[in-house]
CSV table of C-alpha atoms in Angstrom, one decimal:
chain,number,residue,atom,x,y,z
G,55,MET,CA,-215.4,59.6,-25.6
G,56,LYS,CA,-214.1,60.1,-22.1
G,57,THR,CA,-216.6,60.4,-19.2
G,58,ILE,CA,-217.0,64.0,-17.9
G,59,GLY,CA,-217.7,64.2,-14.2
G,60,ILE,CA,-219.8,67.2,-13.3
G,61,LEU,CA,-219.8,68.5,-9.8
G,62,GLY,CA,-223.0,70.5,-9.9
G,63,GLY,CA,-226.2,71.6,-8.1
G,64,MET,CA,-224.7,75.1,-7.4
G,65,SER,CA,-227.3,76.0,-8.5
G,66,ALA,CA,-229.4,73.1,-9.9
G,67,THR,CA,-230.7,75.6,-12.5
G,68,SER,CA,-227.3,76.1,-14.0
G,69,THR,CA,-226.5,72.4,-13.9
G,70,GLN,CA,-229.5,71.8,-16.1
G,71,ILE,CA,-228.0,74.2,-18.6
G,72,TYR,CA,-224.8,72.3,-18.5
G,73,TYR,CA,-226.5,69.1,-19.3
G,74,ARG,CA,-228.5,70.6,-22.2
G,75,GLU,CA,-225.4,72.3,-23.6
G,76,PHE,CA,-223.3,69.1,-23.4
G,77,CYS,CA,-226.0,67.2,-25.3
G,78,ARG,CA,-226.2,70.0,-28.0
G,79,LEU,CA,-222.4,70.2,-28.5
G,80,THR,CA,-222.1,66.4,-28.7
G,81,ARG,CA,-224.8,66.2,-31.4
G,82,GLU,CA,-223.1,69.0,-33.3
G,83,SER,CA,-219.6,67.4,-33.0
G,84,LEU,CA,-220.4,63.7,-33.6
G,85,GLY,CA,-223.8,63.7,-35.4
G,86,GLY,CA,-226.2,60.9,-35.5
G,87,LEU,CA,-227.6,59.8,-32.1
G,88,HIS,CA,-224.5,60.5,-30.1
G,89,SER,CA,-224.9,61.9,-26.6
G,90,PRO,CA,-222.3,62.8,-24.0
G,91,GLU,CA,-220.8,60.4,-21.4
G,92,LEU,CA,-221.5,62.2,-18.1
G,93,LEU,CA,-221.6,61.5,-14.4
G,94,ILE,CA,-223.4,64.2,-12.5
G,95,ARG,CA,-223.0,64.7,-8.7
G,96,SER,CA,-225.6,67.3,-7.7
G,97,VAL,CA,-225.1,68.7,-4.2
G,98,ASP,CA,-227.7,70.5,-2.0
G,99,PHE,CA,-226.9,74.1,-2.7
G,100,ASP,CA,-228.7,75.3,0.4
G,101,GLU,CA,-226.0,73.8,2.5
G,102,ILE,CA,-223.2,75.3,0.4
G,103,GLU,CA,-224.9,78.7,0.3
G,104,LYS,CA,-225.0,78.9,4.1
G,105,LEU,CA,-221.3,78.1,4.2
G,106,GLN,CA,-220.6,80.8,1.6
G,107,ALA,CA,-222.6,83.3,3.7
G,108,SER,CA,-220.7,82.5,6.8
G,109,SER,CA,-217.4,82.5,5.0
G,110,ASP,CA,-216.7,78.9,6.0
G,111,TRP,CA,-215.0,78.1,2.7
G,112,ASP,CA,-212.9,75.3,4.1
G,113,ALA,CA,-216.0,73.3,5.1
G,114,ALA,CA,-217.6,73.9,1.7
G,115,GLY,CA,-214.3,72.7,0.1
G,116,ARG,CA,-214.2,69.6,2.2
G,117,ILE,CA,-217.8,68.7,1.2
G,118,LEU,CA,-217.1,69.2,-2.5
G,119,ASN,CA,-213.8,67.3,-2.3
G,120,GLU,CA,-215.7,64.3,-1.1
G,121,HIS,CA,-218.1,64.5,-4.1
G,122,ALA,CA,-215.1,65.0,-6.5
G,123,ILE,CA,-213.5,61.9,-5.2
G,124,ALA,CA,-216.8,60.0,-5.6
G,125,LEU,CA,-217.0,61.1,-9.2
G,126,GLN,CA,-213.5,59.8,-9.9
G,127,ARG,CA,-214.3,56.5,-8.2
G,128,GLY,CA,-217.5,56.3,-10.2
G,129,GLY,CA,-215.5,56.3,-13.5
G,130,ALA,CA,-215.1,60.0,-14.5
G,131,ASP,CA,-212.1,60.6,-16.7
G,132,LEU,CA,-212.1,64.4,-16.2
G,133,LEU,CA,-213.7,66.8,-13.7
G,134,ILE,CA,-215.5,70.1,-14.0
G,135,LEU,CA,-217.1,72.2,-11.3
G,136,ALA,CA,-220.3,73.6,-12.6
G,137,THR,CA,-220.2,77.0,-10.9
G,138,ASN,CA,-217.8,80.0,-11.0
G,139,THR,CA,-217.9,81.0,-7.3
G,140,MET,CA,-216.9,77.7,-5.8
G,141,HIS,CA,-213.7,77.8,-7.9
G,142,LYS,CA,-212.5,79.8,-4.9
G,143,VAL,CA,-211.8,76.5,-3.3
G,144,ALA,CA,-210.8,74.6,-6.4
G,145,ASP,CA,-207.4,73.5,-4.9
G,146,LYS,CA,-209.2,72.0,-1.9
G,147,ILE,CA,-211.8,70.3,-4.1
G,148,VAL,CA,-209.2,68.5,-6.2
G,149,GLY,CA,-207.2,67.2,-3.3
G,150,GLY,CA,-206.6,63.5,-3.8
G,151,VAL,CA,-208.1,63.7,-7.3
G,152,SER,CA,-205.9,62.5,-10.1
G,153,ILE,CA,-208.1,63.0,-13.1
G,154,PRO,CA,-207.7,66.3,-15.1
G,155,PHE,CA,-209.7,69.4,-13.8
G,156,VAL,CA,-211.0,71.9,-16.4
G,157,HIS,CA,-210.9,75.3,-14.7
G,158,ILE,CA,-213.7,77.6,-15.8
G,159,ALA,CA,-211.7,80.8,-15.5
G,160,ASP,CA,-208.9,79.4,-17.6
G,161,ALA,CA,-211.3,78.3,-20.3
G,162,THR,CA,-212.9,81.7,-20.3
G,163,ALA,CA,-209.6,83.6,-20.5
G,164,THR,CA,-208.5,81.4,-23.4
G,165,ALA,CA,-211.7,82.1,-25.3
G,166,ILE,CA,-211.4,85.9,-24.8
G,167,LEU,CA,-207.7,86.0,-25.8
G,168,ASP,CA,-208.4,83.8,-28.9
G,169,ARG,CA,-210.7,86.5,-30.1
G,170,GLY,CA,-208.3,89.3,-29.5
G,171,PHE,CA,-210.0,91.0,-26.5
G,172,ARG,CA,-208.2,92.2,-23.4
G,173,ARG,CA,-210.6,94.4,-21.2
G,174,PRO,CA,-213.5,92.2,-20.1
G,175,GLY,CA,-216.3,93.5,-17.8
G,176,LEU,CA,-217.2,90.9,-15.2
G,177,MET,CA,-220.8,90.3,-13.9
G,178,ALA,CA,-221.0,87.5,-11.3
G,179,THR,CA,-221.7,86.9,-7.6
G,180,ALA,CA,-220.2,89.4,-5.2
G,181,PHE,CA,-217.7,86.7,-4.1
G,182,THR,CA,-216.4,86.3,-7.7
G,183,MET,CA,-216.3,90.0,-8.4
G,184,GLU,CA,-214.9,91.2,-5.2
G,185,GLN,CA,-212.4,88.5,-4.1
G,186,THR,CA,-209.2,87.8,-5.8
G,187,PHE,CA,-209.4,84.1,-6.7
G,188,TYR,CA,-211.1,84.6,-10.0
G,189,ILE,CA,-209.9,88.1,-11.2
G,190,ASP,CA,-206.3,87.2,-10.4
G,191,ARG,CA,-206.5,84.2,-12.6
G,192,LEU,CA,-207.8,86.3,-15.5
G,193,ILE,CA,-205.0,88.8,-14.9
G,194,ALA,CA,-202.4,86.1,-14.9
G,195,GLN,CA,-203.6,85.2,-18.4
G,196,GLY,CA,-203.0,88.7,-19.6
G,197,LEU,CA,-206.5,90.2,-19.2
G,198,SER,CA,-207.5,93.5,-17.5
G,199,PRO,CA,-210.9,92.8,-16.0
G,200,THR,CA,-213.3,95.5,-14.7
G,201,ILE,CA,-216.1,95.0,-12.2
G,202,PRO,CA,-219.3,97.1,-11.7
G,203,GLU,CA,-219.6,99.8,-9.1
G,204,ALA,CA,-220.6,98.7,-5.5
G,205,GLY,CA,-224.3,99.3,-6.0
G,206,ASP,CA,-224.4,97.4,-9.3
G,207,ARG,CA,-222.4,94.5,-7.7
G,208,ALA,CA,-224.9,94.2,-4.9
G,209,GLU,CA,-227.9,94.1,-7.3
G,210,THR,CA,-226.1,91.7,-9.6
G,211,HIS,CA,-225.5,89.4,-6.6
G,212,ARG,CA,-229.1,89.8,-5.2
G,213,ILE,CA,-230.7,88.8,-8.5
G,214,ILE,CA,-228.5,85.7,-8.8
G,215,TYR,CA,-229.4,84.3,-5.4
G,216,GLU,CA,-233.0,85.6,-5.0
G,217,GLU,CA,-234.1,84.9,-8.5
G,218,LEU,CA,-231.9,83.1,-11.0
G,219,CYS,CA,-230.8,80.3,-8.7
G,220,ARG,CA,-234.5,79.8,-7.9
G,221,ASP,CA,-235.3,79.6,-11.7
G,222,ILE,CA,-237.1,83.0,-11.6
G,223,VAL,CA,-236.6,85.2,-14.7
G,224,ARG,CA,-238.0,88.7,-14.4
G,225,GLU,CA,-238.0,91.2,-17.3
G,226,GLU,CA,-237.3,94.0,-14.8
G,227,SER,CA,-234.1,92.2,-13.7
G,228,ARG,CA,-233.1,91.6,-17.4
G,229,LEU,CA,-233.3,95.4,-17.9
G,230,THR,CA,-231.3,96.0,-14.7
G,231,TYR,CA,-228.6,93.6,-16.0
G,232,GLU,CA,-228.6,95.3,-19.4
G,233,ARG,CA,-228.0,98.7,-17.8
G,234,ILE,CA,-225.2,97.4,-15.6
G,235,ALA,CA,-223.6,95.8,-18.6
G,236,GLN,CA,-223.8,99.1,-20.5
G,237,ARG,CA,-222.2,100.9,-17.7
G,238,LEU,CA,-219.2,98.5,-17.9
G,239,VAL,CA,-219.0,99.2,-21.7
G,240,ASP,CA,-219.1,102.9,-21.0
G,241,LYS,CA,-216.1,102.4,-18.7
G,242,GLY,CA,-214.1,101.0,-21.6
G,243,CYS,CA,-214.7,97.2,-21.5
G,244,ASP,CA,-214.4,95.6,-24.9
G,245,CYS,CA,-216.3,92.5,-24.0
G,246,LEU,CA,-218.4,91.0,-21.1
G,247,ILE,CA,-217.9,87.9,-19.0
G,248,LEU,CA,-221.1,86.3,-17.8
G,249,GLY,CA,-219.2,85.2,-14.7
G,250,CYS,CA,-221.9,83.3,-12.9
G,251,THR,CA,-223.4,80.2,-14.4
G,252,GLU,CA,-226.9,81.7,-14.2
G,253,VAL,CA,-226.2,85.1,-15.7
G,254,GLY,CA,-226.8,83.8,-19.2
G,255,MET,CA,-230.5,83.4,-18.2
G,256,LEU,CA,-230.8,87.2,-18.6
G,257,LEU,CA,-227.9,88.4,-20.8
G,258,ASN,CA,-226.7,87.2,-24.2
G,259,GLN,CA,-225.3,88.5,-27.4
G,260,ASP,CA,-228.7,89.9,-28.4
G,261,ASN,CA,-229.0,92.4,-25.5
G,262,VAL,CA,-225.3,93.4,-24.9
G,263,GLY,CA,-223.5,95.8,-27.1
G,264,VAL,CA,-220.1,94.1,-26.9
G,265,PRO,CA,-219.0,90.5,-27.4
G,266,VAL,CA,-220.4,88.2,-24.7
G,267,PHE,CA,-218.5,85.3,-23.1
G,268,ASP,CA,-220.9,83.0,-21.3
G,269,THR,CA,-218.7,81.0,-18.9
G,270,THR,CA,-221.2,78.1,-18.8
G,271,LEU,CA,-221.2,77.6,-22.5
G,272,ILE,CA,-217.4,78.1,-22.7
G,273,HIS,CA,-216.8,75.6,-19.9
G,274,CYS,CA,-218.9,73.0,-21.6
G,275,LYS,CA,-217.1,73.4,-24.9
G,276,ALA,CA,-213.7,73.2,-23.3
G,277,ALA,CA,-214.7,70.1,-21.3
G,278,LEU,CA,-216.2,68.3,-24.3
G,279,GLN,CA,-213.0,69.0,-26.4
G,280,ALA,CA,-211.0,67.5,-23.6
G,281,ALA,CA,-213.3,64.5,-23.5
G,282,LEU,CA,-213.0,63.9,-27.3
G,283,GLN,CA,-209.2,64.2,-27.5
C-alpha cells in the first residue's frame, strides 16, 4: 500500500471524517486487521479562513504548498487536499511536488458520469459555488452543474462556517439544507454534489430525493484506489 499524504485541518471536523472513511474502506478492501498508510498534515484553519475572507489566496496557497512539500519529504507517495474550497489554489499547492495529486472535483465528476448523470446540483461554500475554479472543472468533464439561488447560497455558506466547521449539527440547519436541495431538484438537477467536505454532516441519501455524491467519501475512495494500485 502506498502512503497517502493528507493536507487537512480545513476544517479539522472534515479531516476526522477522512480518517474514519480511509480506515473503513481499507478494512473493506483488504480485510483482517489492515489499516491505511497515512500521513496527515493538519493546518490551523483559522489562519486559512482569514486569508479566504480577505481574498489573499496567494498567501494561503504558499502556506499549503509548504505543507504539501513537507508531506512529500515525510514519505507520502500521493497527495490529497482534504477540502473542496482550497482546490482554488491547487496549482500553487502542488508547485515543487512530484508525487501524484488526486483532485477532488475530478474524482467527483468521474463518479457522477460513471452512474450516468449529467445535471448535478452543487451545495458548497460560496467560494466553490460562485467562483469558476470548481464549476469549470466539472463542465470540462461534461457535466452541467446548477447552484442555488443567492439567498440559499448565503445560508449554505453560513451554516458551513458558523456551525459545521465548529462541529455543530442543528436539526434546523438540516431542514434548511433539505429545502435548498429540493429547490435544486425542482430546477431539474438529476443528482446532488455535497461540494463541501462538511455538508455530509447534514445531507445524505436518506434525506435527499436524488442520488447524492458526497465529495469527501468519493475523494477517499479514489485516493485509496490509487494507493492500492
